[in-house]
Amino acid sequence: MTRTVVVAEAGVNHNGSVEMAHRLIDVAKESGADVVKFQTFSTELVLRSDTPLVAYQRKTGAETMFDLVKGLELGKEDFAALKRHCDTIGIEFLSTAFDLPSLDYLVGELGMRRIKIPSGEAVNVPLLRRAGAKGLPIILSTGMCTLEEIGFALDTLRAARPKEEVDFTVLHCTTAYPTPVDEIHLRSMTTIRDRFGLPTGLSDHSEGFLAAAAAAAMGAVMIEKHFTLDRDLPGPDHRASVDPAGLKTLIDAVRSVEAMLGSGEKGLRAIERDTIRAVRRSLVAARDISAGETIREDDLVALRPEDGIPARDVDLVVGVAAWADFKRGEVLKWPAR
């Protein structure tokens, strides 16, 4: 069975502090995440100064989206240090690039192993083309996307690729922070998988760990989850994130679900062998039966344990002449041969 990749999404929950970003890396590693992900951008290349805040961002107290995002920006040297930290402790570094120079830097200078396309950039053709041209595995988030737009994004990425095959993972996502439980729509993963024939997963913005565990049970190959050092910190994403204990709980739940899913084979398990004889039944004489009598079904009762003729073989016994005397309550056993 394929192991679900858990991406711990630090995002901008460092609040512009590289020290906090390093702490987030340590938390991701300690929690058992496979990947820790940030967001890399130059604010001036992402949005205009008059871009309005969306509802969940207004709660931060920021006056403009530009000011909010600018305060969350880290520099190239910061990301280089974060990448070195990840390499040192053994967790994969990943960062979403929101502009072309950031993408070139992450892949060309930091050697990022795969590319993440966020939901908001799924129809950004220049970024898609640049990403596709890198020839790396691509993770595509699809919040706010129609199936037609997902197909458009995939076609654009494929058209730009330098080689025949590119490894795609498509993440279902509902872009709402936090996402109410009735707006998660996990079955959309199956819809995407069936439509495009690609591995699918979940970028989860709901509260808690239940959606992630359910997604794992439905075959998600990747789960991405925002996390923070403290959900009460100021900033746009903290309230829609899990804290360190919550991240550990989520990852433990995903791993437990993987173990529960098992191999798919059905049969007697070694762990069941001690129980099977105790709970299955043998045929027992319901009355005294004399040798030579024809055994009727009402002459028999099925009782635990299974240490004689199994109850499943009742039709082999009924109508047969008794091969020995059986006292009432005696377990029937076939004669020695």
XYZ file of C-alpha atoms in Angstrom:
337
model
C 0.000 0.000 0.000
C 1.240 3.489 -0.873
C 2.151 5.547 2.169
C 0.262 8.836 2.422
C 2.647 11.789 2.225
C 1.853 14.329 4.930
C 2.802 17.900 4.090
C 2.947 20.141 7.150
C 1.994 23.535 5.742
C 3.845 26.216 7.689
C 2.907 28.672 4.966
C 3.220 32.186 6.367
C 2.534 31.154 9.951
C 6.036 32.368 10.799
C 4.558 35.916 10.767
C 7.636 37.191 8.952
C 10.039 35.829 11.585
C 12.726 33.478 10.302
C 13.344 32.290 13.861
C 9.709 31.221 14.100
C 10.040 29.525 10.699
C 12.911 27.417 12.031
C 10.791 26.433 15.031
C 8.018 25.368 12.679
C 10.444 23.069 10.863
C 11.361 21.379 14.132
C 7.693 20.923 15.046
C 6.946 19.377 11.650
C 9.811 16.923 12.031
C 8.920 16.020 15.614
C 5.299 15.427 14.598
C 6.277 12.911 11.919
C 5.517 14.971 8.800
C 7.211 13.970 5.557
C 7.420 17.476 4.156
C 7.346 20.987 5.613
C 6.104 23.665 3.228
C 6.424 27.441 3.164
C 5.370 30.180 0.716
C 7.902 32.175 -1.289
C 7.015 35.453 -3.004
C 7.926 39.016 -3.748
C 4.830 40.945 -2.763
C 5.243 43.458 -5.597
C 5.116 40.592 -8.136
C 1.984 39.029 -6.634
C -0.605 41.767 -6.063
C -1.418 45.398 -6.655
C -1.469 47.852 -3.797
C -5.256 48.228 -4.108
C -6.047 44.481 -3.864
C -8.893 44.141 -1.331
C -8.710 41.953 1.735
C -10.908 38.859 1.759
C -13.188 38.135 4.708
C -10.885 35.959 6.810
C -7.981 38.385 6.314
C -9.959 41.351 7.663
C -9.803 39.787 11.104
C -6.041 40.417 11.176
C -6.493 44.161 11.520
C -4.472 44.859 8.362
C -5.690 47.769 6.257
C -4.667 46.374 2.858
C -3.764 42.969 1.491
C -0.487 44.395 0.239
C 0.554 45.456 3.740
C -0.583 42.140 5.183
C 1.344 40.046 2.654
C 4.428 42.273 2.705
C 4.764 41.704 6.432
C 4.856 37.937 5.849
C 7.616 37.978 3.246
C 10.951 36.232 3.848
C 14.120 36.784 1.835
C 16.199 34.429 -0.284
C 18.837 34.043 2.406
C 16.102 33.088 4.854
C 14.835 30.302 2.604
C 18.367 29.062 2.003
C 18.807 28.743 5.765
C 15.452 26.996 6.119
C 16.395 24.530 3.367
C 19.705 23.768 5.131
C 17.832 23.210 8.386
C 15.481 20.738 6.693
C 18.371 18.871 5.086
C 20.170 18.670 8.429
C 17.284 17.155 10.380
C 15.925 14.989 7.549
C 12.630 16.467 6.421
C 11.826 17.507 2.859
C 11.760 21.261 2.235
C 9.027 22.557 -0.045
C 7.802 26.064 -0.735
C 5.033 27.347 -2.955
C 6.296 29.956 -5.419
C 3.853 32.743 -6.207
C 5.970 34.458 -8.864
C 8.410 33.431 -11.587
C 11.674 34.595 -9.962
C 10.729 32.791 -6.758
C 10.066 29.592 -8.699
C 13.395 29.867 -10.508
C 15.194 30.451 -7.212
C 13.564 27.559 -5.352
C 14.277 25.061 -8.118
C 17.490 26.426 -9.598
C 19.363 27.533 -6.480
C 17.801 25.595 -3.614
C 17.251 22.368 -5.567
C 13.633 21.887 -4.532
C 12.563 18.370 -5.553
C 8.969 19.071 -6.559
C 6.760 22.050 -7.328
C 3.547 23.045 -5.611
C 0.964 25.036 -7.576
C -1.456 26.684 -5.118
C -5.163 26.925 -5.800
C -5.068 30.612 -6.636
C -2.446 30.052 -9.352
C -4.136 27.068 -11.015
C -5.119 29.233 -14.010
C -2.017 31.462 -14.021
C -0.648 30.427 -17.412
C 2.812 32.066 -17.166
C 3.472 30.381 -13.816
C 2.083 27.047 -15.032
C 4.300 27.126 -18.119
C 7.409 27.962 -16.117
C 6.588 25.220 -13.613
C 5.899 22.638 -16.303
C 9.167 23.463 -18.029
C 11.127 22.511 -14.912
C 10.303 18.833 -15.484
C 9.822 18.124 -11.777
C 6.940 16.323 -10.056
C 4.052 18.752 -9.636
C 1.442 19.051 -6.903
C -1.641 20.946 -8.063
C -4.140 22.315 -5.554
C -7.612 22.857 -6.954
C -9.572 25.052 -4.561
C -12.136 27.191 -6.417
C -11.499 25.174 -9.624
C -14.022 23.547 -11.917
C -13.151 20.255 -13.564
C -12.622 22.166 -16.801
C -10.115 24.455 -15.078
C -8.269 21.491 -13.581
C -8.015 19.987 -17.051
C -6.793 23.332 -18.393
C -4.080 23.537 -15.730
C -2.914 19.987 -16.392
C -2.871 20.520 -20.160
C -0.874 23.723 -19.748
C 1.649 22.024 -17.471
C 1.984 19.047 -19.821
C 2.445 21.221 -22.899
C 5.417 22.922 -21.260
C 7.124 19.797 -19.990
C 10.572 18.917 -21.338
C 9.982 15.180 -21.151
C 7.149 12.805 -21.948
C 6.099 11.922 -18.411
C 5.578 14.250 -15.472
C 4.524 13.040 -12.037
C 1.295 14.855 -11.077
C -0.572 14.820 -7.773
C -3.890 16.671 -7.690
C -5.144 17.915 -4.332
C -8.810 18.567 -3.756
C -9.306 21.693 -1.703
C -12.046 24.019 -0.516
C -10.628 27.516 -0.240
C -12.291 28.667 2.973
C -10.487 29.345 6.238
C -11.550 27.352 8.174
C -13.642 25.059 5.987
C -16.965 23.946 7.542
C -17.362 20.174 7.644
C -20.214 20.214 5.142
C -18.061 22.101 2.630
C -15.096 19.699 2.586
C -16.595 17.380 -0.065
C -14.103 14.533 0.191
C -15.838 12.641 -2.630
C -14.420 15.276 -4.978
C -11.102 13.435 -4.637
C -12.726 10.422 -6.280
C -14.295 12.605 -8.960
C -10.907 14.101 -9.834
C -9.197 10.704 -9.758
C -11.788 9.167 -12.050
C -11.817 12.119 -14.460
C -8.070 12.564 -14.892
C -6.630 9.200 -13.873
C -4.148 10.811 -11.506
C -3.227 10.318 -7.845
C -5.281 12.595 -5.632
C -5.120 13.956 -2.124
C -6.462 16.665 0.138
C -5.308 20.158 0.980
C -7.253 20.492 4.205
C -8.353 23.820 5.655
C -10.865 22.406 8.122
C -10.382 22.353 11.867
C -9.023 19.258 13.573
C -7.819 15.982 12.078
C -11.001 14.163 11.047
C -11.002 15.257 7.388
C -7.385 14.189 6.973
C -8.031 10.768 8.502
C -11.121 10.288 6.334
C -9.169 11.331 3.240
C -6.502 8.756 4.053
C -9.214 6.112 4.338
C -10.446 7.139 0.877
C -7.042 6.629 -0.674
C -5.471 10.092 -0.535
C -1.808 9.835 -1.557
C -1.014 13.220 -0.001
C -2.513 15.333 2.757
C -1.534 18.943 3.287
C -2.431 20.659 6.554
C -1.698 24.135 7.892
C -0.057 24.184 11.301
C 1.083 26.874 13.685
C 2.971 27.254 16.917
C -0.082 28.893 18.502
C -3.570 29.279 17.033
C -4.013 32.559 18.935
C -1.113 34.292 17.190
C -1.980 37.256 14.962
C -2.003 36.522 11.251
C -4.322 35.302 8.503
C -3.946 31.513 8.761
C -3.405 30.638 12.423
C -7.064 30.032 13.268
C -7.435 27.610 10.356
C -4.337 25.688 11.450
C -3.630 22.959 13.972
C -1.205 23.540 16.824
C 1.802 21.235 17.390
C -0.214 18.741 19.432
C -2.946 18.805 16.792
C -0.456 18.155 14.008
C 0.938 15.149 15.864
C -2.590 13.849 16.468
C -3.445 14.276 12.788
C -0.357 12.449 11.558
C -0.847 9.651 14.080
C -4.454 9.317 12.896
C -3.389 9.109 9.252
C -0.805 6.440 10.055
C -3.372 4.497 12.084
C -5.811 4.615 9.168
C -3.090 3.303 6.850
C -2.507 0.405 9.225
C -6.253 -0.236 9.451
C -6.620 -0.379 5.661
C -4.227 -3.313 5.484
C -3.496 -5.390 2.404
C -6.999 -5.963 1.070
C -6.564 -9.733 1.264
C -9.272 -11.659 3.111
C -8.622 -14.859 5.018
C -7.803 -16.301 8.412
C -5.185 -14.088 10.039
C -2.483 -15.442 12.293
C -3.796 -13.234 15.079
C -7.180 -14.999 14.816
C -5.916 -18.573 15.096
C -6.166 -18.702 18.859
C -9.803 -17.573 18.703
C -11.249 -19.536 15.804
C -11.637 -22.915 17.540
C -13.102 -21.318 20.651
C -15.873 -19.442 18.836
C -16.774 -21.893 16.077
C -18.985 -24.892 16.817
C -18.925 -28.669 16.640
C -21.837 -31.062 16.226
C -22.951 -32.560 19.542
C -25.511 -35.324 20.203
C -28.784 -33.783 21.398
C -29.909 -37.213 22.677
C -28.478 -40.677 23.035
C -27.825 -42.074 19.553
C -27.252 -45.790 19.004
C -24.859 -47.153 16.409
C -26.694 -47.879 13.155
C -29.447 -45.302 13.741
C -30.039 -42.825 10.946
C -28.991 -39.440 12.262
C -31.570 -36.680 11.926
C -30.901 -32.960 12.141
C -32.869 -32.635 15.371
C -30.566 -35.273 16.873
C -27.794 -32.711 16.769
C -26.941 -29.374 18.336
C -24.051 -27.088 17.400
C -21.970 -25.985 20.399
C -18.620 -24.345 20.969
C -15.713 -25.126 20.713
C -14.878 -26.587 17.321
C -13.065 -29.735 18.464
C -15.168 -32.283 16.605
C -17.108 -32.371 13.338
C -17.546 -28.689 12.362
C -21.107 -27.339 12.314
C -20.582 -26.402 8.673
C -20.495 -30.180 7.855
C -23.964 -30.905 9.254
C -25.242 -31.982 5.821
C -22.544 -34.658 5.683
C -23.841 -36.169 8.924
C -27.641 -35.945 8.593
C -29.068 -39.062 6.932
C -25.987 -41.141 7.732
C -26.105 -44.264 9.921
C -24.407 -43.578 13.239
C -20.973 -45.225 13.146
C -20.853 -45.514 16.973
C -22.924 -45.003 20.094
C -23.095 -41.345 21.150
C -24.271 -40.216 24.553
C -26.311 -37.041 24.889
C -23.826 -34.121 24.998
C -21.056 -36.103 23.321
C -19.084 -34.385 20.573
C -19.331 -36.195 17.233
C -16.058 -37.114 15.638
C -15.454 -39.044 12.464
C -14.232 -42.588 12.962
C -10.498 -43.158 12.715
C -9.379 -44.351 9.309
